[in-house]
XYZ file of C-alpha atoms in Angstrom:
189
model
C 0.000 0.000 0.000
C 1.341 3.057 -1.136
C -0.042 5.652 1.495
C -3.322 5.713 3.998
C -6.660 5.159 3.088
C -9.364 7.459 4.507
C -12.654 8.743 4.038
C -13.181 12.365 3.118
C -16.215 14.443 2.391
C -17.497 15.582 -0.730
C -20.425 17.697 -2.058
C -22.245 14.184 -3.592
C -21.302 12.524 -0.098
C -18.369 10.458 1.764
C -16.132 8.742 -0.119
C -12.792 6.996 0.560
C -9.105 8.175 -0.838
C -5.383 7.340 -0.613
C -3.242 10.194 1.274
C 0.328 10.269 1.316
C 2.629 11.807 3.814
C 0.198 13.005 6.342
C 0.473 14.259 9.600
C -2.458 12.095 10.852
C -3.344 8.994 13.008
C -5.714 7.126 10.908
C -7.747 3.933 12.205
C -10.190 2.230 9.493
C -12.388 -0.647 10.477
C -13.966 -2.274 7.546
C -17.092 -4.132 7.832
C -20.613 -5.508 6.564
C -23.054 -3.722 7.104
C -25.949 -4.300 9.261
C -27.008 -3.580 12.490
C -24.716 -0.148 14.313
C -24.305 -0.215 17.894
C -25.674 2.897 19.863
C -23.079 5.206 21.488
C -24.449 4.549 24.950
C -23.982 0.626 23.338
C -20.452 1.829 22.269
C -19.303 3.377 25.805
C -21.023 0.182 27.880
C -18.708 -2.274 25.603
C -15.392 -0.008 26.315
C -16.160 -0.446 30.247
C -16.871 -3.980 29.932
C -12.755 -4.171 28.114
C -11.923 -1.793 30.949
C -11.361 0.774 28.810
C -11.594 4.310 30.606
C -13.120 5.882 26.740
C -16.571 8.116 27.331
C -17.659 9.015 24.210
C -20.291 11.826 24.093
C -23.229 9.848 23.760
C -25.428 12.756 21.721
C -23.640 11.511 18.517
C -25.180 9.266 16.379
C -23.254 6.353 15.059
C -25.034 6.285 11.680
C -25.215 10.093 10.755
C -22.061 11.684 12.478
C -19.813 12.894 10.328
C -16.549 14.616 11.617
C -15.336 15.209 15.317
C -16.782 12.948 18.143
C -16.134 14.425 21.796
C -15.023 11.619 24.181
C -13.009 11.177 27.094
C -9.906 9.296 27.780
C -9.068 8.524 31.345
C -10.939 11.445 32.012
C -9.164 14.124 29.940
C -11.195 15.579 27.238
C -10.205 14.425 23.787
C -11.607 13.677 20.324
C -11.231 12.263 16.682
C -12.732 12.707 13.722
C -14.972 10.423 12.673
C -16.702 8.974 9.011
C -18.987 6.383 7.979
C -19.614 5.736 4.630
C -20.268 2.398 1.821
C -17.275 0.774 0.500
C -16.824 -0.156 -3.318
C -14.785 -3.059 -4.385
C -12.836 -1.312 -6.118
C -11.577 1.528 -3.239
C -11.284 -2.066 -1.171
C -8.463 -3.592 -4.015
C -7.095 0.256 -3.387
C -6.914 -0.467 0.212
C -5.412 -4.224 -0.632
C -8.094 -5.405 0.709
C -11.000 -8.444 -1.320
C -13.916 -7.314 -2.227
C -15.660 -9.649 0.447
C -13.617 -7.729 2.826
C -16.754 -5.659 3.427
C -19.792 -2.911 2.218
C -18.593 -0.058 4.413
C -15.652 1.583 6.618
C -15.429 3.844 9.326
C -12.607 6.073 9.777
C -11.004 7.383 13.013
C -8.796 10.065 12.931
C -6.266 12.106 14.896
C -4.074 14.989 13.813
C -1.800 15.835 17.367
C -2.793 15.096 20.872
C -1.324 12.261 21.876
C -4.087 10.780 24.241
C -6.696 11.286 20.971
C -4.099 9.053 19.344
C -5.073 6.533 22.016
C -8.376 7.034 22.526
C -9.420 6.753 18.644
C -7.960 3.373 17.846
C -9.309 2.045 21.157
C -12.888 3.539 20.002
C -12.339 2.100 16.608
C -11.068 -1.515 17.913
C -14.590 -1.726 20.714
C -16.498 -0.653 17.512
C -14.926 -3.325 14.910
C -15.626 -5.836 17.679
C -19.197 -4.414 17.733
C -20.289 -4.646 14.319
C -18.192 -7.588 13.364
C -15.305 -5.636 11.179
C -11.602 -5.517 10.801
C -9.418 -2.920 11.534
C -6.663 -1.825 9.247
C -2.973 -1.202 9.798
C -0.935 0.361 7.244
C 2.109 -1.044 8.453
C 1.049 -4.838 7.232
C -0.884 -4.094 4.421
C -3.486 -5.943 6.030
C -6.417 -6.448 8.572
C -6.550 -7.666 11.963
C -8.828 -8.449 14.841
C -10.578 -5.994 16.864
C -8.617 -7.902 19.677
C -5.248 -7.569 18.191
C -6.055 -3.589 17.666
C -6.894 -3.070 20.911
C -3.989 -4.482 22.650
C -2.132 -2.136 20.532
C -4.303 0.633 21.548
C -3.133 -0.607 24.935
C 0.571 -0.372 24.579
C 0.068 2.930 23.277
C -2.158 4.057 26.983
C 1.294 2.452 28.349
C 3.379 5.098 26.483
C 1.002 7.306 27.103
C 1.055 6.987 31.116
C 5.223 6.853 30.802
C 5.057 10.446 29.057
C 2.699 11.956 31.653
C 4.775 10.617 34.444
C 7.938 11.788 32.997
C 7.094 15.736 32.136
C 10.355 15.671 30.017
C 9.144 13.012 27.583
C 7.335 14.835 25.045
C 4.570 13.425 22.459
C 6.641 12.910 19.604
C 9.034 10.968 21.710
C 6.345 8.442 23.266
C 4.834 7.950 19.980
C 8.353 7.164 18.433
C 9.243 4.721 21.765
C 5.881 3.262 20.927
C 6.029 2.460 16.957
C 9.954 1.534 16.475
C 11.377 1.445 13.614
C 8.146 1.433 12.051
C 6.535 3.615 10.074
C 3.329 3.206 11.896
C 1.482 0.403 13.834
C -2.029 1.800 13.006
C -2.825 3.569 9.501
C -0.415 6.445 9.953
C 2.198 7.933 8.442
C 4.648 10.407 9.284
C-alpha cells in the first residue's frame, strides 16, 4: 500500500481516498453492514474491556460525520470520525478483497497524543461491535478488533510513561511506541 486510506467528504457525499505523507493517526475498520451499535452501546462495551473511553453519547453512530467528543481517562479528547459504503474497487485500493466488506469507518487524529489513544481504542470496541476488521498500514493488512486493541493498549502504556515523565514529550512516546516502524495503526509520518 502506497499511502493511507481514509474517508473524506465531498459535495455528492463520503467517499474513501489514498493520502500520502500526512500528519495524521488514521484507524479504518472495515465491515458488513448491518445492524450499528448505539453510542451509549459503544461506551457500555469499552467499560466492559476496561477501557476508561466516554464518548459523548449525543452523537449518532449512523449520521455523524466529523469530530466525536469523548473522554480518555478522564481528559477531554476527540477524533474525527466517518462512515460511509465501501466499493470493491476503493477495497483492491486499500489491498483489501472485495468480500472484505460494504462499508468503513474512519477514526482520525491529527496531534494530541491521548486522541491518538483514545481513537484506535474507540475504533477496535467498535470493529468488535459490528463484526469488522481494523486496518494497519504497516502490514498491508487487517486484523482483529482484539489484536487492535492491545495495541491501543501499549500505546495508553506510552502514554502513562510520558505523563509521568514531564520531560518526555509526544513525539518521543509515539516514536518509543512504533519503532522502527513507520506506523502500527494507519499512519504515516
Amino acid at each position: 500500500m502506497s499511502g493511507c486510506a481514509s474517508v473524506a467528504t465531498r459535495p455528492d457525499g463520503p467517499c474513501i481516498t489514498t493520502r500520502k505523507h500526512t500528519v495524521s493517526v488514521e484507524t479504518l475498520v472495515v465491515f458488513t453492514s448491518g445492524d450499528l451499535p448505539t453510542a451509549a452501546q459503544w461506551n457500555h462495551a469499552a467499560q466492559k474491556r476496561d477501557l476508561t473511553l466516554a464518548l459523548d453519547e449525543s452523537c449518532d453512530v449512523s449520521e455523524h460525520l466529523g469530530f466525536w467528543p469523548c473522554e480518555w481517562d478522564g481528559e477531554e479528547c476527540g477524533f474525527e470520525y466517518a462512515l460511509a459504503a465501501v466499493s470493491a474497487a476503493q477495497l483492491d485500493e486499500l489491498g483489501l478483497s472485495a468480500s472484505a466488506g460494504t462499508h468503513i469507518a474512519s477514526f482520525s487524529t491529527r496531534s494530541e497524543l491521548i486522541a491518538q489513544v483514545a481513537a484506535p481504542a474507540a475504533a477496535s470496541v467498535f470493529a468488535e461491535l459490528v463484526q469488522g476488521r481494523v486496518l494497519l498500514a504497516d502490514t498491508d493488512t487487517d486484523v482483529a478488533p482484539a489484536e487492535a486493541l492491545q495495541s491501543a493498549r501499549e500505546l495508553a502504556g506510552s502514554l502513562n510513561e510520558q505523563q509521568q515523565d514531564p520531560g518526555l514529550d509526544n513525539a518521543v512516546a509515539l516514536n518509543e511506541w512504533m519503532g522502527d516502524d513507520q506506523a502500527r495503526i494507519v499512519a504515516t509520518f
